[in-house]
PDB file of C-alpha atoms in Angstrom:
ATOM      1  CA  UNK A  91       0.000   0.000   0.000  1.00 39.00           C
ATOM      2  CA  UNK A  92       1.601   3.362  -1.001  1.00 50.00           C
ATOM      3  CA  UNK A  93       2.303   5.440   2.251  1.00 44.00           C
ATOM      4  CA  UNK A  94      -0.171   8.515   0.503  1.00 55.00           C
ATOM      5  CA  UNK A  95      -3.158   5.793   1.725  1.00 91.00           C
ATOM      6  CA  UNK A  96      -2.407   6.680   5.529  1.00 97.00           C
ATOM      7  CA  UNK A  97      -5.283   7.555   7.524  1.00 98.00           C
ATOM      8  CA  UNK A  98      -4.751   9.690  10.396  1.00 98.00           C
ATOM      9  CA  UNK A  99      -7.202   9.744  13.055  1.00 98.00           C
ATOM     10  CA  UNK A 100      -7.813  12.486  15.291  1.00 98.00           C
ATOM     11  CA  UNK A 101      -9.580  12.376  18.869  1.00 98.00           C
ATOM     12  CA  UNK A 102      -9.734  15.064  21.537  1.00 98.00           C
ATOM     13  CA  UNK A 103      -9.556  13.515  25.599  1.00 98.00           C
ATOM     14  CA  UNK A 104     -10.972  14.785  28.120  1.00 97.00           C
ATOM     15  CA  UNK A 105     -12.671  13.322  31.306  1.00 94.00           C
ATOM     16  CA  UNK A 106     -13.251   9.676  30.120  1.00 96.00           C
ATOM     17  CA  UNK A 107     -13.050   6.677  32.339  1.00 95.00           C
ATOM     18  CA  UNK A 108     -10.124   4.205  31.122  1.00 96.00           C
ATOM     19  CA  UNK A 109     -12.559   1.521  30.493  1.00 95.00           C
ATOM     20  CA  UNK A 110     -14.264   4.363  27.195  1.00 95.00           C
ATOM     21  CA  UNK A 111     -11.482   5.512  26.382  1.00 97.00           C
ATOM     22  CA  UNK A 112      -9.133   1.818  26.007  1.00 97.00           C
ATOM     23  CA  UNK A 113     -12.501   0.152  24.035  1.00 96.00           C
ATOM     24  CA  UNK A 114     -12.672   3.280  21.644  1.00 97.00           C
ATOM     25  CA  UNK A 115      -8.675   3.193  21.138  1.00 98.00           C
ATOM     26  CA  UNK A 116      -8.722  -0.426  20.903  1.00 98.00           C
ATOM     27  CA  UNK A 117     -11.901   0.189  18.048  1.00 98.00           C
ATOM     28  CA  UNK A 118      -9.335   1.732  15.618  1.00 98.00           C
ATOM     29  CA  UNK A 119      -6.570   0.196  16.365  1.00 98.00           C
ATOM     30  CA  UNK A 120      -7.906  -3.032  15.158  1.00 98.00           C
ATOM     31  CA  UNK A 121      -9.294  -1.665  12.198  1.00 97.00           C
ATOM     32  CA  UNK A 122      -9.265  -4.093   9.053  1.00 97.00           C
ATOM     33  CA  UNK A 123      -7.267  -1.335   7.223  1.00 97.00           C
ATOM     34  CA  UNK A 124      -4.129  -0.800   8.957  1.00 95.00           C
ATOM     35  CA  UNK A 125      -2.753   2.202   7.243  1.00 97.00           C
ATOM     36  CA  UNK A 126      -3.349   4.344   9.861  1.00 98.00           C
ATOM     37  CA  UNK A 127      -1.971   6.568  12.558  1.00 98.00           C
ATOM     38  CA  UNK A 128      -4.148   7.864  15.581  1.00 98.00           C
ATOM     39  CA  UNK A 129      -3.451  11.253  17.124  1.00 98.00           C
ATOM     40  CA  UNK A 130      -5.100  12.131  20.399  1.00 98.00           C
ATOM     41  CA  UNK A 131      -4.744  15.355  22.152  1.00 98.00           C
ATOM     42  CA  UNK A 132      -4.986  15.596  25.692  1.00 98.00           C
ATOM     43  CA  UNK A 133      -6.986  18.095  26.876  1.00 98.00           C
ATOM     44  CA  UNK A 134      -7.175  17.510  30.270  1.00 97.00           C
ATOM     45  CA  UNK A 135      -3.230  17.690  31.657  1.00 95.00           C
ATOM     46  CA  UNK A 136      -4.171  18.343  35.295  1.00 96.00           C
ATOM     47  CA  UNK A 137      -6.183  14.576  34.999  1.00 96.00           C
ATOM     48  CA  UNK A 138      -3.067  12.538  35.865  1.00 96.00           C
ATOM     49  CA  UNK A 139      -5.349   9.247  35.350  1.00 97.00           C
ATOM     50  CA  UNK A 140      -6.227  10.018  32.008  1.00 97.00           C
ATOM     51  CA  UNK A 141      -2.478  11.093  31.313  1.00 96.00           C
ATOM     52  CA  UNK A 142      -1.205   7.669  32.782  1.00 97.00           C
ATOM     53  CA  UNK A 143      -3.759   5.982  30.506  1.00 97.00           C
ATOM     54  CA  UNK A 144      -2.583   7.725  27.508  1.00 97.00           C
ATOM     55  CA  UNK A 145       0.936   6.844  28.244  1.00 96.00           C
ATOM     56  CA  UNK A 146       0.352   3.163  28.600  1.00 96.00           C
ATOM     57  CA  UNK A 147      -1.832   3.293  25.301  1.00 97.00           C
ATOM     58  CA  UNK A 148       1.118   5.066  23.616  1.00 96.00           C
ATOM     59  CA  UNK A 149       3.506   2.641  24.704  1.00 96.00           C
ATOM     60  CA  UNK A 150       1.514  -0.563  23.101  1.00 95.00           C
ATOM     61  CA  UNK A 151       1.534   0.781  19.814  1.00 97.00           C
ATOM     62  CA  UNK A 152       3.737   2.679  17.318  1.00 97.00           C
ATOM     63  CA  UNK A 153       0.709   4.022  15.554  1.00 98.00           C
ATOM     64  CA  UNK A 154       0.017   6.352  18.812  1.00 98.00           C
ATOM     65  CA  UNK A 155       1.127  10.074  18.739  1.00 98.00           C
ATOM     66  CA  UNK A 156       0.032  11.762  22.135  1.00 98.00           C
ATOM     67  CA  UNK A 157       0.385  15.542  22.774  1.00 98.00           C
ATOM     68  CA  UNK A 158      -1.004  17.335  26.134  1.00 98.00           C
ATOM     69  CA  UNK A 159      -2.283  20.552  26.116  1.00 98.00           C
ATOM     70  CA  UNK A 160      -0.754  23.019  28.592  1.00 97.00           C
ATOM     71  CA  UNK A 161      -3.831  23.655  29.597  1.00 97.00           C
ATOM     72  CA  UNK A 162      -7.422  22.834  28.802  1.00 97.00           C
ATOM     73  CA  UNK A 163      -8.375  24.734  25.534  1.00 97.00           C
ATOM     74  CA  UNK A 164     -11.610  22.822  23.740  1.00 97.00           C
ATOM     75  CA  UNK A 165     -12.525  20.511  21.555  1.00 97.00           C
ATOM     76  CA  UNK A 166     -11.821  23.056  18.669  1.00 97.00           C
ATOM     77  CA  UNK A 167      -8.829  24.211  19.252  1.00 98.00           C
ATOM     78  CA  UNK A 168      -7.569  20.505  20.223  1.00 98.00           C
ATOM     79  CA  UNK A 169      -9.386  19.023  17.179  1.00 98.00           C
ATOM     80  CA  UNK A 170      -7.185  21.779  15.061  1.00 98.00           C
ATOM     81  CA  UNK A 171      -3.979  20.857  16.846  1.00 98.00           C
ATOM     82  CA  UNK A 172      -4.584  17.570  15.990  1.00 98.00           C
ATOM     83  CA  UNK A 173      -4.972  18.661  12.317  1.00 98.00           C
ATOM     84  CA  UNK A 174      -1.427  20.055  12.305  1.00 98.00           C
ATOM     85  CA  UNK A 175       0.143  16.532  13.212  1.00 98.00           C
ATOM     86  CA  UNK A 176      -1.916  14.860  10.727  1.00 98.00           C
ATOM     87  CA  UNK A 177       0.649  13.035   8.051  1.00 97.00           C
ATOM     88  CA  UNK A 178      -2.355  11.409   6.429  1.00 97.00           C
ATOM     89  CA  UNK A 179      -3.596  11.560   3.100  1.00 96.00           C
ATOM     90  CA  UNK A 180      -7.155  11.108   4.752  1.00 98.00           C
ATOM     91  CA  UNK A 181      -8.556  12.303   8.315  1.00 98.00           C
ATOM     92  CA  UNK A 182     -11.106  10.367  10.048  1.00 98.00           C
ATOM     93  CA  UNK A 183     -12.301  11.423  13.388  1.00 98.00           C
ATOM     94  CA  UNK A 184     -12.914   9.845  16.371  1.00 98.00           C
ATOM     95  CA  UNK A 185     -14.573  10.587  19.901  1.00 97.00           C
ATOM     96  CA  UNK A 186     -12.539   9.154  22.878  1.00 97.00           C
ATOM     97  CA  UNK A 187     -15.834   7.668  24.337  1.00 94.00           C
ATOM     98  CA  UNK A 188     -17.354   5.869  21.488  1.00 95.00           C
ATOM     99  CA  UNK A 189     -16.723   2.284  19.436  1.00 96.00           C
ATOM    100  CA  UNK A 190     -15.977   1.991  15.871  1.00 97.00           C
ATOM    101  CA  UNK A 191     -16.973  -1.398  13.907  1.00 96.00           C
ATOM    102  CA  UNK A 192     -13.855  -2.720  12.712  1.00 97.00           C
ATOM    103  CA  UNK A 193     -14.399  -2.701   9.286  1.00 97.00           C
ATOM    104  CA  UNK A 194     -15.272   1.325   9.525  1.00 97.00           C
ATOM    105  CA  UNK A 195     -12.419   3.040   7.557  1.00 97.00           C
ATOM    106  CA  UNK A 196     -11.936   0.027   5.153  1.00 96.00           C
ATOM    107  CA  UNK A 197     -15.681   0.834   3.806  1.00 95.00           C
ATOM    108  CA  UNK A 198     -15.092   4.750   4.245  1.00 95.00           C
ATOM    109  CA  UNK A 199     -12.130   4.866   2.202  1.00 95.00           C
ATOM    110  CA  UNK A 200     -13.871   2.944  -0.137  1.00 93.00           C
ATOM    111  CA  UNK A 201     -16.104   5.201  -0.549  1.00 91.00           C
ATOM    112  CA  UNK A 202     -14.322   7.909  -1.278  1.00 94.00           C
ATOM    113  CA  UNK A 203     -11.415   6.243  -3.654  1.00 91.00           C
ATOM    114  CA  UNK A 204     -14.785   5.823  -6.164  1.00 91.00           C
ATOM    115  CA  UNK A 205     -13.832   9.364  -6.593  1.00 90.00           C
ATOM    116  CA  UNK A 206     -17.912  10.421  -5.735  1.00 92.00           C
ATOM    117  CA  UNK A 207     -17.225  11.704  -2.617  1.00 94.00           C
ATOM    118  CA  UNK A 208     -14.865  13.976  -0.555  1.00 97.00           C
ATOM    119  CA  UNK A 209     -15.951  13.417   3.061  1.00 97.00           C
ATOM    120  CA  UNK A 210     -17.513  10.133   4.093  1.00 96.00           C
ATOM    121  CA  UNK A 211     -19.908   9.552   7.767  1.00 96.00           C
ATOM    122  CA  UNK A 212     -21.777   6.858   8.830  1.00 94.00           C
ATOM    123  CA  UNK A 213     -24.930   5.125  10.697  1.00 95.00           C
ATOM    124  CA  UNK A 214     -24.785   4.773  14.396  1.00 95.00           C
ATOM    125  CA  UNK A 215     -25.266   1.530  16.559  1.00 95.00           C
ATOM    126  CA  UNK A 216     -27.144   2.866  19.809  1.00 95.00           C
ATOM    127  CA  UNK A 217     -25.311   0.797  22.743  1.00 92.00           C
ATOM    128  CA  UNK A 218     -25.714   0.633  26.396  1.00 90.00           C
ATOM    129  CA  UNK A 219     -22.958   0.657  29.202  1.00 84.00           C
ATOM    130  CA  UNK A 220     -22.463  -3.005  28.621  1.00 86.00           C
ATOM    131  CA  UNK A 221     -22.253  -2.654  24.755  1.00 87.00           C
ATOM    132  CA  UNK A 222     -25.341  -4.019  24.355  1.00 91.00           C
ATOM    133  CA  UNK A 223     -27.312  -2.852  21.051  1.00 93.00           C
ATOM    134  CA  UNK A 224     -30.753  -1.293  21.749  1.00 95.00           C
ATOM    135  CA  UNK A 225     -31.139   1.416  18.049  1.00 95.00           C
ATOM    136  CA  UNK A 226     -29.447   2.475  15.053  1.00 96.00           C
ATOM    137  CA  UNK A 227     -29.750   5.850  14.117  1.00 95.00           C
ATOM    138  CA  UNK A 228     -29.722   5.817   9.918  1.00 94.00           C
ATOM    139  CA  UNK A 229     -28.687   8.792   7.595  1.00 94.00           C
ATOM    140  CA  UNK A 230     -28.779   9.547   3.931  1.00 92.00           C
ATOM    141  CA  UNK A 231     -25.784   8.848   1.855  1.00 89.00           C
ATOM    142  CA  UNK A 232     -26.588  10.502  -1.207  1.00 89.00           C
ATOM    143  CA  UNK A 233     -24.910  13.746  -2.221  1.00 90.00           C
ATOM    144  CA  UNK A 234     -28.109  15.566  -2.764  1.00 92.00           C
ATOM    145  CA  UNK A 235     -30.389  14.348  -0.330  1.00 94.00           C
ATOM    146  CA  UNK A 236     -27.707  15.303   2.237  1.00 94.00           C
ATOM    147  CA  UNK A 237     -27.017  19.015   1.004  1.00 93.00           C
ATOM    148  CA  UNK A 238     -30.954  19.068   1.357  1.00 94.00           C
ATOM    149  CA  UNK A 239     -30.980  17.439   4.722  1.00 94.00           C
ATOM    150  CA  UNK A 240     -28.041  20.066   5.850  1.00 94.00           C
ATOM    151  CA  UNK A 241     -30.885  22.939   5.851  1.00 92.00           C
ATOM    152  CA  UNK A 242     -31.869  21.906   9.516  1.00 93.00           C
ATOM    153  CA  UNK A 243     -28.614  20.460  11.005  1.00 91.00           C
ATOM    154  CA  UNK A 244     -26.050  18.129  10.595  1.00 93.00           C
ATOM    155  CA  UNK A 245     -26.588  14.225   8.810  1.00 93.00           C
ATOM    156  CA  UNK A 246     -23.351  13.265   8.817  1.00 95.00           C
ATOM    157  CA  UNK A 247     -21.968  12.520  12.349  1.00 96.00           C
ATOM    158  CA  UNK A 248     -18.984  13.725  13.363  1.00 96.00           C
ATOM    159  CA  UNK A 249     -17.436  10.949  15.539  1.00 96.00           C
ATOM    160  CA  UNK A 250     -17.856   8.984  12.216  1.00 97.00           C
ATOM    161  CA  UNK A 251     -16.065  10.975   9.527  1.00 98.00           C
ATOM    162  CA  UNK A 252     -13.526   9.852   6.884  1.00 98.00           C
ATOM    163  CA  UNK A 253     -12.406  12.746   4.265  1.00 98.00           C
ATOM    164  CA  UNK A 254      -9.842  13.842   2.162  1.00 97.00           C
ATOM    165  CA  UNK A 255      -6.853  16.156   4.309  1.00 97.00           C
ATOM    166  CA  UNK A 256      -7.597  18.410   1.289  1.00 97.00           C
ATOM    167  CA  UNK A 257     -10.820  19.229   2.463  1.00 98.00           C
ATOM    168  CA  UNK A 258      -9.518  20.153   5.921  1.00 98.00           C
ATOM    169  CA  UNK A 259      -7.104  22.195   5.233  1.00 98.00           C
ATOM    170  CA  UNK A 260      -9.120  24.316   2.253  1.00 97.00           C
ATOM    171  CA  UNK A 261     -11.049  24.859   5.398  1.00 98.00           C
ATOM    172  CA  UNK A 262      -8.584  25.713   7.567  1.00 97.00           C
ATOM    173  CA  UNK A 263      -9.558  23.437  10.057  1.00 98.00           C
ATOM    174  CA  UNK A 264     -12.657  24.028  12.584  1.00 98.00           C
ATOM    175  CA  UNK A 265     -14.168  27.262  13.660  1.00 97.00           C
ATOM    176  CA  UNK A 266     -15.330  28.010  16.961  1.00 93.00           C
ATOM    177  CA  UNK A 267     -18.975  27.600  16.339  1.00 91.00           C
ATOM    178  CA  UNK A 268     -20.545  27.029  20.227  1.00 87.00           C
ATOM    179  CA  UNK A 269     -21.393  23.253  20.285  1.00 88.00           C
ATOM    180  CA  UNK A 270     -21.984  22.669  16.417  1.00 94.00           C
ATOM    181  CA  UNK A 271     -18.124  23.376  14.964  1.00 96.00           C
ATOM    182  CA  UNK A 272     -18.842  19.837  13.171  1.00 97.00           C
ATOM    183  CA  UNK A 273     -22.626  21.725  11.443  1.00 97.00           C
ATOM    184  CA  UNK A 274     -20.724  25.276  10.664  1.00 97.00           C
ATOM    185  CA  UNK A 275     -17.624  22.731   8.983  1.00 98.00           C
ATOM    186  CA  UNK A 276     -20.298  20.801   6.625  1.00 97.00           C
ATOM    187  CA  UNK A 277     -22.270  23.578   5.960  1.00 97.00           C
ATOM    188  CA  UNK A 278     -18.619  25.092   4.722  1.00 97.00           C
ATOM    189  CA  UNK A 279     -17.549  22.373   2.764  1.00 97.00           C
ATOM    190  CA  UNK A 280     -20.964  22.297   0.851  1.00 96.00           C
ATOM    191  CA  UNK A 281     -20.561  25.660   0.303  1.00 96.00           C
ATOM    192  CA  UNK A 282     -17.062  25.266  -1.566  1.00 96.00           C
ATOM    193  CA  UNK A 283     -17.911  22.459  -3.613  1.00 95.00           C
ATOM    194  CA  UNK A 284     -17.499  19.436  -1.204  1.00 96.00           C
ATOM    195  CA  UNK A 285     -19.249  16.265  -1.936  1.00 95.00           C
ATOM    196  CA  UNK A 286     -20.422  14.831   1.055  1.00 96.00           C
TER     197      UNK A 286
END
């Protein structure tokens, strides 16, 4: 596989218990496609539990790149820190408190090698504390019916994005938008052409 295939992943930590947080590593880490490098920021330095974690997770695997905040400064401006250590020709992102199927990226990348698309998301499998499925939540996946979805808020969830670095960095990165940075991105990359 040529090394412009690399996927980097990038998650934000913050207050997650080990147990979240080592099942959502774990989750990309044993992803079918294996390309891949995962970036997490840690946003919470003062949390010497969640820093210990990191280390150890760090330590198991190459693929890990940890950096600490000084101190805490947000999900954007971690998410965008994140973005400048991103080697990848593709960025998928991740939340530090969620599970991805392990075929995720393999499909995503998929996807957008068919040359339709420039930024990929996905369904979600509702799960319980014990992993246990109890819902799906589905979403369009055509281009169109998406852009026309967009007019009242976001279809395309952000913990389950694969696109092209391209696309991120037209964008220079996320904006502080007040809880919907992932809506005000979409509704940016439509606007410049993006085929979601």
């Amino acid at each position: 596989m040529r090394e412009d295939e690399l996927i980097s992943v990038i998650m934000s930590t913050y207050n997650e218990s080990s147990k979240e947080l080592q099942k959502s590593v774990e989750s990309i880490l044993n992803q079918t496609y294996k390309k891949l490098e995962l970036i997490i920021i840690n946003d919470n330095p003062t949390n010497e539990r969640l820093s210990e974690d990191l280390e150890y997770i760090q330590k198991r695997d190459n693929r890990v790149r940890i950096y600490a905040n000084e101190k805490n400064i947000g999900l954007v401006k971690s998410l965008n820190k994140a973005l400048t250590y991103a080697t990848g020709r593709y960025i998928a992102r991740m939340d530090a408190d969620d599970i991805s199927t392990a075929d995720r990226l393999e499909a995503q990348i998929g996807s957008l090698k068919t040359g339709k698309f420039d930024l990929a998301g996905g369904n979600i499998q509702l799960i319980d504390e014990g992993d246990h499925q109890f819902g799906e939540l589905n979403f369009p996946t055509d281009s169109k019916k998406i852009a026309f979805f967009m007019r009242w808020g976001s279809c395309l969830p952000h913990p389950t994005w694969l696109g092209k670095k391209e696309v991120f960095e037209h964008l220079m990165g996320y904006r502080d938008a007040l809880y919907c940075e992932d809506y005000d991105f979409l509704l940016r990359a439509l606007a410049s052409g993006c085929r979601l």
